[in-house]
CSV table of C-alpha atoms in Angstrom, one decimal:
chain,number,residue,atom,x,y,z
A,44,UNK,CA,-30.2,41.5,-70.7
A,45,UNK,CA,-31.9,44.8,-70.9
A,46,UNK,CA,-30.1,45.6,-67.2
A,47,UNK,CA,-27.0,45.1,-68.7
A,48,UNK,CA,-27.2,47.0,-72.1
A,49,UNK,CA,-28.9,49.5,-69.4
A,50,UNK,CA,-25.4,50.2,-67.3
A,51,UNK,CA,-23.5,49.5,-70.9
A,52,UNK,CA,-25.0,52.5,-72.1
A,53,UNK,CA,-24.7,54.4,-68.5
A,54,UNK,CA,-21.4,54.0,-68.9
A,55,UNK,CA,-21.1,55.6,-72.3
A,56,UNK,CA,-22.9,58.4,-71.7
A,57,UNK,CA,-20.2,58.9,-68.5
A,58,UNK,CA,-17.1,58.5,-70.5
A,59,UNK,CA,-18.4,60.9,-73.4
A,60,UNK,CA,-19.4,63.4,-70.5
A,61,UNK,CA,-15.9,62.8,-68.8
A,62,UNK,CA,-14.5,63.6,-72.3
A,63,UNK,CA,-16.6,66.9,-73.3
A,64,UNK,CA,-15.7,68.1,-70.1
A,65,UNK,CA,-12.2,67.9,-70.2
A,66,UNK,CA,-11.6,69.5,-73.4
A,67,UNK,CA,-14.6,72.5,-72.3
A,68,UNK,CA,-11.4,72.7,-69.6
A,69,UNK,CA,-8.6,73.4,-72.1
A,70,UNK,CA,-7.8,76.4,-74.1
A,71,UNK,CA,-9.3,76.5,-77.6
A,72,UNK,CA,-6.7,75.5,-80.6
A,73,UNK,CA,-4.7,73.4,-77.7
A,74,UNK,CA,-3.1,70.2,-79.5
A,75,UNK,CA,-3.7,66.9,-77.4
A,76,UNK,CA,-1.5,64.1,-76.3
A,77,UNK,CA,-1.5,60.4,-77.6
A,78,UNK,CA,-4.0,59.1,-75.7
A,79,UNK,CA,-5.9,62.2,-74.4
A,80,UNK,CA,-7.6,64.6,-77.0
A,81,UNK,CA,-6.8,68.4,-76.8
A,82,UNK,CA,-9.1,71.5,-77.1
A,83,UNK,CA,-11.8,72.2,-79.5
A,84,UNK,CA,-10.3,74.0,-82.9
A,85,UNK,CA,-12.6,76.7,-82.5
A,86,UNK,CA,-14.8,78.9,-80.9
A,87,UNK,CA,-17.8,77.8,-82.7
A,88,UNK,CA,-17.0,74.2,-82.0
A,89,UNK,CA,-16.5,75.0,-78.2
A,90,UNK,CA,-19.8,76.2,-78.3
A,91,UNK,CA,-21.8,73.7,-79.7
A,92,UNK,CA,-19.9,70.7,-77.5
A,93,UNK,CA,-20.8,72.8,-74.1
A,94,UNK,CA,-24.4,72.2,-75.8
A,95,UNK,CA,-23.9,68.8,-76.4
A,96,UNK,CA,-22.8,68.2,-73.4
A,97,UNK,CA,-25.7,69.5,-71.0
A,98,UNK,CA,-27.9,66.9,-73.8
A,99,UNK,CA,-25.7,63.6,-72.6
A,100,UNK,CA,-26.0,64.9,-68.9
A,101,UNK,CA,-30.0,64.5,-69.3
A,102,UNK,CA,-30.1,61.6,-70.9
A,103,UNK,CA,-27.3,60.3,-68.6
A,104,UNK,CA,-29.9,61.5,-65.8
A,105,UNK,CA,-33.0,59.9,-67.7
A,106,UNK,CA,-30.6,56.6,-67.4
A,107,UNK,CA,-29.6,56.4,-63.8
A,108,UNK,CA,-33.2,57.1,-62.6
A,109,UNK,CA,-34.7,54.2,-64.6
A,110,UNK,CA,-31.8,51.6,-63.2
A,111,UNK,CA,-32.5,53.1,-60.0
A,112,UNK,CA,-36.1,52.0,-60.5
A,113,UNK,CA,-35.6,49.4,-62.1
A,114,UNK,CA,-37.3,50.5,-65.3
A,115,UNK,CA,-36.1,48.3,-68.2
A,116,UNK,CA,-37.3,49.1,-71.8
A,117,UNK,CA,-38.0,45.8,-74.0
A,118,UNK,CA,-39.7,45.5,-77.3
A,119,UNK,CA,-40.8,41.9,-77.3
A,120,UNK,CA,-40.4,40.7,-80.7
A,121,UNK,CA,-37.7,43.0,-81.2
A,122,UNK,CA,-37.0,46.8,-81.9
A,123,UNK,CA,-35.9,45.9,-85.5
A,124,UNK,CA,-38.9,44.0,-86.6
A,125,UNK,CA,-41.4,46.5,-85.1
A,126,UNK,CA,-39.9,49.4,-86.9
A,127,UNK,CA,-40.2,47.2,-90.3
A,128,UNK,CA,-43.8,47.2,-89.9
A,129,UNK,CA,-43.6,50.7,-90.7
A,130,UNK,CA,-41.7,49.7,-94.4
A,131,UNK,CA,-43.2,46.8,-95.6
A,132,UNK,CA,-42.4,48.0,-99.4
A,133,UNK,CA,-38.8,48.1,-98.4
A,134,UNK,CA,-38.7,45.3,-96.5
A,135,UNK,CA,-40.6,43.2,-99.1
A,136,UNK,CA,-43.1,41.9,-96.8
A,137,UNK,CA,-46.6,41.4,-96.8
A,138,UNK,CA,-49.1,42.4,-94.1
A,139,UNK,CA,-49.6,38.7,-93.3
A,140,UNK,CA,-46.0,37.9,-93.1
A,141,UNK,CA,-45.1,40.7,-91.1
A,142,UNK,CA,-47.7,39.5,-88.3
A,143,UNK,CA,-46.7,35.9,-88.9
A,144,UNK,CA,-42.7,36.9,-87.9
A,145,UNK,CA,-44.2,39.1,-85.4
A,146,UNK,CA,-45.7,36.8,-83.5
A,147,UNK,CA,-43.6,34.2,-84.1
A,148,UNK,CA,-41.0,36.3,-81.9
A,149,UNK,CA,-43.1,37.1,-79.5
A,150,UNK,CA,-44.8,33.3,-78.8
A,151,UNK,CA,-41.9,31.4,-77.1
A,152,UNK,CA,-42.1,29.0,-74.0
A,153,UNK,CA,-38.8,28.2,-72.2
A,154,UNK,CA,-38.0,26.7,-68.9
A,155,UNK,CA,-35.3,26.0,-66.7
A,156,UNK,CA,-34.2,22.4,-65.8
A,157,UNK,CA,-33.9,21.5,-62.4
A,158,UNK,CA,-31.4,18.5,-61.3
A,159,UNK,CA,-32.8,15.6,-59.7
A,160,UNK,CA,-36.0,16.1,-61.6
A,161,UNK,CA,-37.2,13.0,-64.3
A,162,UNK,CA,-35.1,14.0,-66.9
A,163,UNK,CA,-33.9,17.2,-65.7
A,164,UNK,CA,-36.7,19.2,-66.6
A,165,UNK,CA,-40.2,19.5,-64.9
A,166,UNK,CA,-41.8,22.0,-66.6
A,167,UNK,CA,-40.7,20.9,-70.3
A,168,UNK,CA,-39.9,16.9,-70.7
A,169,UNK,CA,-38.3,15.0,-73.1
A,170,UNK,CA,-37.8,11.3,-73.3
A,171,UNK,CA,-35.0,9.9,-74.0
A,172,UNK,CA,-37.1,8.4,-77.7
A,173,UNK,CA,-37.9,12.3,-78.1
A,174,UNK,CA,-41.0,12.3,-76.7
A,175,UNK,CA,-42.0,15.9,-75.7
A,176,UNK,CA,-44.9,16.9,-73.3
A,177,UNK,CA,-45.4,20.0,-71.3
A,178,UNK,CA,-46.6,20.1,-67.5
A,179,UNK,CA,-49.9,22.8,-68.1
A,180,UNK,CA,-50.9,25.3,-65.2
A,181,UNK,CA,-53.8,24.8,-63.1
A,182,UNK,CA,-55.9,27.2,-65.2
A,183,UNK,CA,-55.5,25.2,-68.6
A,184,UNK,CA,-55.8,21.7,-67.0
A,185,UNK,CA,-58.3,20.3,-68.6
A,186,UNK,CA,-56.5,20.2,-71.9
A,187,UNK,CA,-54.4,17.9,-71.0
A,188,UNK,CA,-54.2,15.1,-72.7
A,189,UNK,CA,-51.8,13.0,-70.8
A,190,UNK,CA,-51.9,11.9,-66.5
A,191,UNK,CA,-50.5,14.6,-63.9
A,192,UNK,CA,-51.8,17.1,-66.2
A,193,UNK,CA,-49.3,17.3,-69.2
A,194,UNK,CA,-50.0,18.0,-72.5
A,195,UNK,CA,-48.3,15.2,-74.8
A,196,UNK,CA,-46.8,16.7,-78.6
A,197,UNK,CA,-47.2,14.2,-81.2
A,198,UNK,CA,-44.1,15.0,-83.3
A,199,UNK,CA,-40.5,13.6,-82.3
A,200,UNK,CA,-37.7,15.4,-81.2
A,201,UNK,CA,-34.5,15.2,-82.7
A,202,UNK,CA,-30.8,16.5,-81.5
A,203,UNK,CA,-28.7,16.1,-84.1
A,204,UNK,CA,-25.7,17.8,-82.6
A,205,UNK,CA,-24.5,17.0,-79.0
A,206,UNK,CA,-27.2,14.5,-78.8
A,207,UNK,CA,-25.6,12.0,-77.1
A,208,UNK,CA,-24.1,14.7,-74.7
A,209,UNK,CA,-27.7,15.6,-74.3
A,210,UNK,CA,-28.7,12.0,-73.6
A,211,UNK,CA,-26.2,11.3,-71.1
A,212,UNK,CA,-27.7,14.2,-68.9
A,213,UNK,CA,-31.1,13.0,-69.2
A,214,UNK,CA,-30.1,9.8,-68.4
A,215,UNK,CA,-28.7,10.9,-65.0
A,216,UNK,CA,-31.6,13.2,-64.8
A,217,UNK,CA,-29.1,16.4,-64.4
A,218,UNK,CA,-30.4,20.1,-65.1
A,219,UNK,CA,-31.2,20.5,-69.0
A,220,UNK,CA,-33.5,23.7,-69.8
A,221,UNK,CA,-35.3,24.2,-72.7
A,222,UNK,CA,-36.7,26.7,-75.3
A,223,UNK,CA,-39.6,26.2,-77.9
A,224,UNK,CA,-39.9,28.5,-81.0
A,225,UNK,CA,-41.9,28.4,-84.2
A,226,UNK,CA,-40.0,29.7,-87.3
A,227,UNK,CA,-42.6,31.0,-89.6
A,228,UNK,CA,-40.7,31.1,-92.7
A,229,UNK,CA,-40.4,27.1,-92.5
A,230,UNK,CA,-43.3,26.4,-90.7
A,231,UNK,CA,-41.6,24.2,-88.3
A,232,UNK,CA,-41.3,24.1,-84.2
A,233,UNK,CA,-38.1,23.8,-82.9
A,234,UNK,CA,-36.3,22.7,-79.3
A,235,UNK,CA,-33.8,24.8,-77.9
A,236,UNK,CA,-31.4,22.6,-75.4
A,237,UNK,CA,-28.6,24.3,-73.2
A,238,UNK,CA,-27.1,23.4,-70.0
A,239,UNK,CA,-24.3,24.8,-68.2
A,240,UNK,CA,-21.1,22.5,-68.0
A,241,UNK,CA,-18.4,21.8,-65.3
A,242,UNK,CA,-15.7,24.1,-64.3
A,243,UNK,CA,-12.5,23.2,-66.9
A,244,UNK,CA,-9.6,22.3,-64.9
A,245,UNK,CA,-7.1,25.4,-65.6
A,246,UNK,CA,-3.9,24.2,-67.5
A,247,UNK,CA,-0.6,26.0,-66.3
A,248,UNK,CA,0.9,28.0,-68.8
A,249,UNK,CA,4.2,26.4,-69.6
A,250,UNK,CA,2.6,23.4,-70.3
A,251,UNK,CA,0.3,24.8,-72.7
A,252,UNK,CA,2.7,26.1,-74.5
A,253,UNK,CA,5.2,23.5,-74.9
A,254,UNK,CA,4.1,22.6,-78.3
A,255,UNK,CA,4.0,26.0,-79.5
A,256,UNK,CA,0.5,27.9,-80.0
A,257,UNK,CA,-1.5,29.6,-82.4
A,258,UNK,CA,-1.1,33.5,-82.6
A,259,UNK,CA,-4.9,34.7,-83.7
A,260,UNK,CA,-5.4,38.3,-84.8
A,261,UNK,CA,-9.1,39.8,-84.3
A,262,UNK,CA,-10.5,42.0,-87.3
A,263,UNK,CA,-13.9,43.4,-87.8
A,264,UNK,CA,-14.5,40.9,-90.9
A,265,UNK,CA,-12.2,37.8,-90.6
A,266,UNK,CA,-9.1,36.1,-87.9
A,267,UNK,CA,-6.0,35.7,-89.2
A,268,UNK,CA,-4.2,32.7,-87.6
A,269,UNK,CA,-0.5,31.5,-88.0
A,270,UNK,CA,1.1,29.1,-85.8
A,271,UNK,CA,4.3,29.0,-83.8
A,272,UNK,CA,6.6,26.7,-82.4
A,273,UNK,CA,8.0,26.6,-78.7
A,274,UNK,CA,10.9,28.9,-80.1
A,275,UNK,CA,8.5,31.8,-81.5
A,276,UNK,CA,9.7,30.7,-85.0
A,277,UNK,CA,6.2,31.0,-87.6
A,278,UNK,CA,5.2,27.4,-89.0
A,279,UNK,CA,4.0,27.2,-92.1
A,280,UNK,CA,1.0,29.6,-94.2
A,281,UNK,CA,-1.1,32.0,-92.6
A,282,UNK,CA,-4.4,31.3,-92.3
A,283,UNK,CA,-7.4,33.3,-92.3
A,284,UNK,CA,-11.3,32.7,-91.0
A,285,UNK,CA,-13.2,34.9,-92.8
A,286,UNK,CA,-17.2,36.1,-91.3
A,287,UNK,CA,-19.7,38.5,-92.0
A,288,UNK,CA,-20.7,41.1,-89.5
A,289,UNK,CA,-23.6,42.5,-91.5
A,290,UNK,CA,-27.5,41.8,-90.7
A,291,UNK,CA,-29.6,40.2,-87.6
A,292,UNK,CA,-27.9,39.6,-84.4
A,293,UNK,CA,-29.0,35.5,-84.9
A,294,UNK,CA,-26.9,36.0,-88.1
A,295,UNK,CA,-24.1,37.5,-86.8
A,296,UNK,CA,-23.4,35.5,-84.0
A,297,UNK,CA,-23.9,32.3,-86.5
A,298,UNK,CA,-21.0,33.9,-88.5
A,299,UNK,CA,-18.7,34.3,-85.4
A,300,UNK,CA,-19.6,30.2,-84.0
A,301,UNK,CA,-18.6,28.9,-87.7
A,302,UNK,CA,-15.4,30.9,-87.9
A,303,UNK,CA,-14.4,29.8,-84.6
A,304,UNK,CA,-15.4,26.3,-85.1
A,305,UNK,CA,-12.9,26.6,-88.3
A,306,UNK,CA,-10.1,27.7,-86.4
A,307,UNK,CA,-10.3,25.3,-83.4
A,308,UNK,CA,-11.0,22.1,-85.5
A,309,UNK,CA,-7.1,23.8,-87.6
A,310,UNK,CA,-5.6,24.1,-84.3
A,311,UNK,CA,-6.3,20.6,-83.4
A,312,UNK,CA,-4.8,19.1,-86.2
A,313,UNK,CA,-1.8,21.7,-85.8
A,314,UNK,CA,-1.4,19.4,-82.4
A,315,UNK,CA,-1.0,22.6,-80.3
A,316,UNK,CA,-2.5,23.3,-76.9
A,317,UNK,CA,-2.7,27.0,-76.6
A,318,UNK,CA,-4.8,29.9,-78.6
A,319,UNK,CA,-2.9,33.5,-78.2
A,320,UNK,CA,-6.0,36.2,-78.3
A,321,UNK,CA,-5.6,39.7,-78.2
A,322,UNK,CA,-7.4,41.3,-74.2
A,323,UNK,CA,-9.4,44.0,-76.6
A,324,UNK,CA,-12.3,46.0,-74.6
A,325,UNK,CA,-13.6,48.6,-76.6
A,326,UNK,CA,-16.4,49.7,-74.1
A,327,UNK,CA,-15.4,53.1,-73.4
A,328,UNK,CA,-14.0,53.7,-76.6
A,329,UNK,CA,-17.1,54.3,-78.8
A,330,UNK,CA,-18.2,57.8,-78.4
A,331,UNK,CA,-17.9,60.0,-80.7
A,332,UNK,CA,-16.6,62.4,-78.4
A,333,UNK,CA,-13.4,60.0,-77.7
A,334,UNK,CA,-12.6,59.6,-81.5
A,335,UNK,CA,-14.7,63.4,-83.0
A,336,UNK,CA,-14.7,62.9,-86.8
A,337,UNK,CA,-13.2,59.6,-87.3
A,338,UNK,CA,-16.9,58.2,-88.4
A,339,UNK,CA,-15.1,54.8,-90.1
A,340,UNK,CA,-12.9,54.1,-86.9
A,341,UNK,CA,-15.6,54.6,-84.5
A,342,UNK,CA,-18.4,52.6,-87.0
A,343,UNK,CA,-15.6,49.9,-87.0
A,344,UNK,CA,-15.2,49.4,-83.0
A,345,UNK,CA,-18.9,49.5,-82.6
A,346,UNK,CA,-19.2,46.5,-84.5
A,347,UNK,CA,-16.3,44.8,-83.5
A,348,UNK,CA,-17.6,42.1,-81.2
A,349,UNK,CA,-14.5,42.1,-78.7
A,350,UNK,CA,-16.5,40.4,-75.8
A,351,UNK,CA,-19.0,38.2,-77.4
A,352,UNK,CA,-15.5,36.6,-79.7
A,353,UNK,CA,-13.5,36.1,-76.0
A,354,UNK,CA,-16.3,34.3,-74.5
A,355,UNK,CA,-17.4,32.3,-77.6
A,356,UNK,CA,-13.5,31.4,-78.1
A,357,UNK,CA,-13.2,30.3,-74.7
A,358,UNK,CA,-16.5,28.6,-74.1
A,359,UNK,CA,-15.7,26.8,-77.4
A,360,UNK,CA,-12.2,25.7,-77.0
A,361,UNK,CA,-12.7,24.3,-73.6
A,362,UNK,CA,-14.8,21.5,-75.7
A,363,UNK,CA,-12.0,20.9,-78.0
A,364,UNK,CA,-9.3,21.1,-74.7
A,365,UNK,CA,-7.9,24.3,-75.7
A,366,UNK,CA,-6.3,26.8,-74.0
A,367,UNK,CA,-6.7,30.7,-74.3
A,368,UNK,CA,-4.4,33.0,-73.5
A,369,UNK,CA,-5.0,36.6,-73.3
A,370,UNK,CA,-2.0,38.8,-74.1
A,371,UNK,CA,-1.4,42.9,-74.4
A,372,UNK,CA,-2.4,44.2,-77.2
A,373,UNK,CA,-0.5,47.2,-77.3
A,374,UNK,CA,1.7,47.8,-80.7
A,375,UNK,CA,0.9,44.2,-82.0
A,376,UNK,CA,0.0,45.7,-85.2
A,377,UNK,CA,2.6,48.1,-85.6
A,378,UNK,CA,5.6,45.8,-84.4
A,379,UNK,CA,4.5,42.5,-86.1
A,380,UNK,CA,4.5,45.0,-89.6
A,381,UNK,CA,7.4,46.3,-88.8
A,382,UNK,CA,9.8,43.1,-87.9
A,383,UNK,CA,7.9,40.3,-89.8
A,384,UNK,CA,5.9,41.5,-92.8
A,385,UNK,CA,8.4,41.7,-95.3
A,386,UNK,CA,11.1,39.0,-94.4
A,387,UNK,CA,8.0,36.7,-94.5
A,388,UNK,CA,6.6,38.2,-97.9
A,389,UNK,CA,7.4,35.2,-100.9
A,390,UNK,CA,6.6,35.6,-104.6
A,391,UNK,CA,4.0,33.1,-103.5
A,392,UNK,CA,3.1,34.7,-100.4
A,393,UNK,CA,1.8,38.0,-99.7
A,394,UNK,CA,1.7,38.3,-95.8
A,395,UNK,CA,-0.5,40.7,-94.5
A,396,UNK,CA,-0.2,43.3,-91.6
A,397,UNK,CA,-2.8,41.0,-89.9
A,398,UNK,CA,-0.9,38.2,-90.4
A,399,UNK,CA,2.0,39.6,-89.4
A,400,UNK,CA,0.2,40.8,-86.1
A,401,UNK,CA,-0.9,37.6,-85.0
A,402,UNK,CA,2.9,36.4,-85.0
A,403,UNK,CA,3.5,39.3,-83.0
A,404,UNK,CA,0.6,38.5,-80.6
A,405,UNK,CA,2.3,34.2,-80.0
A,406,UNK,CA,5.6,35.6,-79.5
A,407,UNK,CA,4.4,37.7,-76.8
A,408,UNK,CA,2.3,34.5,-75.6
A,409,UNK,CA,5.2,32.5,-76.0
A,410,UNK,CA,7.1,35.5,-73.7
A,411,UNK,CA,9.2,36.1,-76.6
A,412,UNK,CA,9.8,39.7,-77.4
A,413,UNK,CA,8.4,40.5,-80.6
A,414,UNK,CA,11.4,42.1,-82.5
A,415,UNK,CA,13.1,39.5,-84.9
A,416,UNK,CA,17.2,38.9,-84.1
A,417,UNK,CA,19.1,41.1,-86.3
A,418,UNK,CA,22.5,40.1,-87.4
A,419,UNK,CA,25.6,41.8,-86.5
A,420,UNK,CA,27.7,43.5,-89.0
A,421,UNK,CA,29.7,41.9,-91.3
A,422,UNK,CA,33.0,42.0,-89.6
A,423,UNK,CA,31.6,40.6,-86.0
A,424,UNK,CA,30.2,37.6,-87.2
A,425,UNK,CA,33.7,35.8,-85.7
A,426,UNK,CA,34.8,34.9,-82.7
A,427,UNK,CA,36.8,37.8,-82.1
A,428,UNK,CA,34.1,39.9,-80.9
A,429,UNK,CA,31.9,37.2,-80.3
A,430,UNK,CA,28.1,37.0,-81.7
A,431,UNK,CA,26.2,39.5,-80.4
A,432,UNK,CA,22.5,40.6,-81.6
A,433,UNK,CA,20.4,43.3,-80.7
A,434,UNK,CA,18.0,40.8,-78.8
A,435,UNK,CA,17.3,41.5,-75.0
A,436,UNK,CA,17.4,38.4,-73.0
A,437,UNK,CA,14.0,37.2,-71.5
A,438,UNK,CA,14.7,38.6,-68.4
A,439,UNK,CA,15.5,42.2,-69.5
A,440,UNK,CA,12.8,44.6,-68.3
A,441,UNK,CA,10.9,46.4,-70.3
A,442,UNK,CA,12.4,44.7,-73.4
A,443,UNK,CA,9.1,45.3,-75.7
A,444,UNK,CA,9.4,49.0,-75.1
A,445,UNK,CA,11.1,51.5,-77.5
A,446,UNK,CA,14.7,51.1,-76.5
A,447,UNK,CA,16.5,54.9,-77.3
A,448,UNK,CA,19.9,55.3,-77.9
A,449,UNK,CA,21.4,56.1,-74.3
A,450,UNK,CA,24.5,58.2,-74.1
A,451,UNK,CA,27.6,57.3,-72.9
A,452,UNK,CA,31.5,55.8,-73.7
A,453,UNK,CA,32.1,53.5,-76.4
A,454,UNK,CA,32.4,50.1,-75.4
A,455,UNK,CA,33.8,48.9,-78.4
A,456,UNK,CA,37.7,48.8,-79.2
A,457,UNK,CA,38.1,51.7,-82.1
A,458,UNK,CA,40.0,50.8,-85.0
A,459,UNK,CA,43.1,52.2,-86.1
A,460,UNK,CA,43.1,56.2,-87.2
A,461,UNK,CA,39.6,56.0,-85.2
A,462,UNK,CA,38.7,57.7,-82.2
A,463,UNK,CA,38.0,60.9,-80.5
A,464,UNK,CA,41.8,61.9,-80.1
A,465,UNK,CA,42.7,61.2,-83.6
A,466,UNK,CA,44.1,64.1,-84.2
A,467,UNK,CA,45.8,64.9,-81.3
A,468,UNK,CA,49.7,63.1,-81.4
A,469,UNK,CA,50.3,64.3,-78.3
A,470,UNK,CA,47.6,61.7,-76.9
A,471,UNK,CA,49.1,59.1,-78.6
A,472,UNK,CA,51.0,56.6,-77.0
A,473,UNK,CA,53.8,56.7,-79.1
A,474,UNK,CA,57.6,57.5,-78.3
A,475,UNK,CA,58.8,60.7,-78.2
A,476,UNK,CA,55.4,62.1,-76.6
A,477,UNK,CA,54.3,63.6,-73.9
A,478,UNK,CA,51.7,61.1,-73.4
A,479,UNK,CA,54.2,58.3,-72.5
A,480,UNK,CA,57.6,60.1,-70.8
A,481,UNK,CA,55.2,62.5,-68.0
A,482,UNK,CA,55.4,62.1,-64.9
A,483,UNK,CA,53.9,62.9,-61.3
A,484,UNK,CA,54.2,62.6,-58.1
A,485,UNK,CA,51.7,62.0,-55.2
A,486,UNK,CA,51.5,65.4,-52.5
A,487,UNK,CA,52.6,64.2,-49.1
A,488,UNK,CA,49.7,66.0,-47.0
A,489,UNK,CA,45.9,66.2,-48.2
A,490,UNK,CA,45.2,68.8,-50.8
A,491,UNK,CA,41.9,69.7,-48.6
A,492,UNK,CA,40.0,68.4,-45.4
């Protein structure tokens, strides 16, 4: 784990260098594109970025020769509780309790199971009654108190979620490995069991989706759910799973497992097959060189946990035989506002843009475009110009994008003092005209060669 926040934060210090060095490049006061920022406003700014920028090459330096050397920095017990020791008044702790929760997160015993092993574990055992005892090194030997050198607990264990999962793996004596921690604010011991599950079968996408899905839009503090039928067509209320991304990293990621567990146990009894997620990666988005003074939008993506929801959502919904489906995310927000916000606002009701985005995001799931059919005008609602919308058919390329008004002739029949030669009666085909009595003859021999 440290390895990988290691090259996580490698590769933020290279996109905020690639960033200060491309705006160093441009001219000072030079506006910037969509997606690319421009030059610095002023000289003084320039200035201090060329600064900052020689500071994130050092540390970026500092960074590549410890992965090189494979130098990891770990604070066993964790980073966060050692600096508390520091603010015990603020943290209102005691001495005592501080060094009980100290070493409490430091003293931990975990192994890996092994299949074809009694019970699937070796190291750390446990009956199918919940029986524990632990196989002691040759130095501590002697205080075993149980044959082939195991030390025997007295107390029981109990599993009272997936135990009978857990007991069926034991039972066939398949890999389960195990974690033992003491929680000092309860006084109590506790057994960690995890084991890593079969490859899900991959469902094809059309029959996913034949009973419609569940559009799901990702915020930093809750998901806002609504389902869809096969048609794209919104079924019922919105819903919304609401968490709390605020405190420990144990807390948070509780949070994020019981808003999931919410929304997969609605889905289920929705009857649907498919979950429509937004493919959000925010990794190279979070320096502050990439978003300058925008302190709330970059706090907001630094605590929006993109990865750690797709692979909870997915690990999750594979127990409940759920599919995921990943779609763009580009203008889910903006479009689902703009075509489904208010026709889906009630005196009752009060959709939000959220909401509205994750209709966007199961139409697009659904491979329906995201605008809403809008009806023609009044006077072609017959059949003598036939129904016509301004709804691409699924096979239209780019039909999401921005479609701009492209010149050319009128296709439609002009009514009558209508037209471009309105005024002209000459172009009129009318008797006594020009228009209609003309005539011309064809030259004999080509004009040119």
């Amino acid at each position: 784990m440290a390895r990988r926040g290691l090259a996580a934060h490698i590769r933020g210090l290279e996109a905020g260098i690639g960033v200060v060095r491309r705006r160093l490049s441009l001219p000072v006061g030079e506006k910037g594109a969509k997606r690319a920022p421009g030059g610095y406003r002023s000289r003084r700014e320039w200035h201090a970025k060329s600064r900052r920028l020689t500071v994130l090459e050092a540390r970026r330096d500092r960074a590549v020769a410890d992965w090189r050397a494979g130098r990891v920095r770990v604070v066993r017990g964790g980073k966060r509780l050692a600096n508390t020791r520091h603010h015990l008044d603020t943290a209102q702790l005691t001495d005592e309790r501080w060094r009980g929760r100290w070493e409490a997160a430091r003293m931990f015993l975990s192994a890996d199971g092994e299949t074809g092993k009694r019970y699937g574990n070796e190291t750390i055992r446990i009956t199918p009654d919940g029986h524990l005892s632990v196989k002691l090194p040759a130095a501590l030997a002697h205080l075993a108190n149980a044959p082939y050198g195991r030390f025997a607990l007295a107390g029981a264990v109990v599993f009272p979620y997936r135990g009978e999962e857990w007991a069926d793996r034991i039972a066939g004596n398949r890999a389960v490995a195990y974690t033992l921690h003491h929680d000092p604010d309860r006084d109590r011991w506790y057994v960690t069991a995890s084991w890593q599950r079969k490859a899900m079968p991959v469902l094809p996408l059309d029959a996913a989706l034949v009973a419609g899905c569940i559009g799901v839009d990702m915020n930093d503090d809750h998901l806002a759910a609504w389902q869809l039928d096969p048609h794209g067509s919104p079924v019922g209320e919105p819903h919304r799973f609401f968490y709390n991304l605020t405190g420990t990293a144990s807390h948070r990621d509780a949070q994020i497992r019981h808003a999931l567990t919410r929304l997969l146990h609605w889905a289920r009894g929705c009857g649907v097959k498919a979950i429509a997620v937004e493919d959000l990666d925010f990794s190279t988005e979070k320096t502050r060189e990439k978003h300058g003074r925008r302190k709330g939008f970059r706090r907001l993506i630094s605590r929006f946990p993109t990865a750690r929801l797709k692979a909870r959502l997915v690990s999750m919904a594979a127990e409940h035989d759920l599919t995921i489906v990943a779609v763009d995310p580009a203008y889910t927000s903006k479009w689902g506002a703009q075509h489904w916000q208010k026709p889906l606002t009630t005196p009752r009701r009060k959709t939000t843009r959220h909401d509205a985005a994750s209709i966007a995001i199961g139409r697009r799931a659904l491979g329906h475009p995201v605008r809403r059919r809008t009806a023609p005008p009044h006077d072609d609602r017959s059949d003598r110009r036939g129904h016509r919308t301004v709804q691409a058919p699924p096979d239209a390329r780019g039909r999401e994008e921005t479609r701009p008004r492209v010149p050319g002739p009128c296709t439609r029949c002009d009514g009558p003092g209508r037209g471009a030669n309105v005024g002209d009666q000459c172009a009129q085909n009318r008797s006594g005209h020009t228009t209609e009595h003309e005539s011309w003859q064809q030259h004999s021999i080509p004009l040119s060669l």
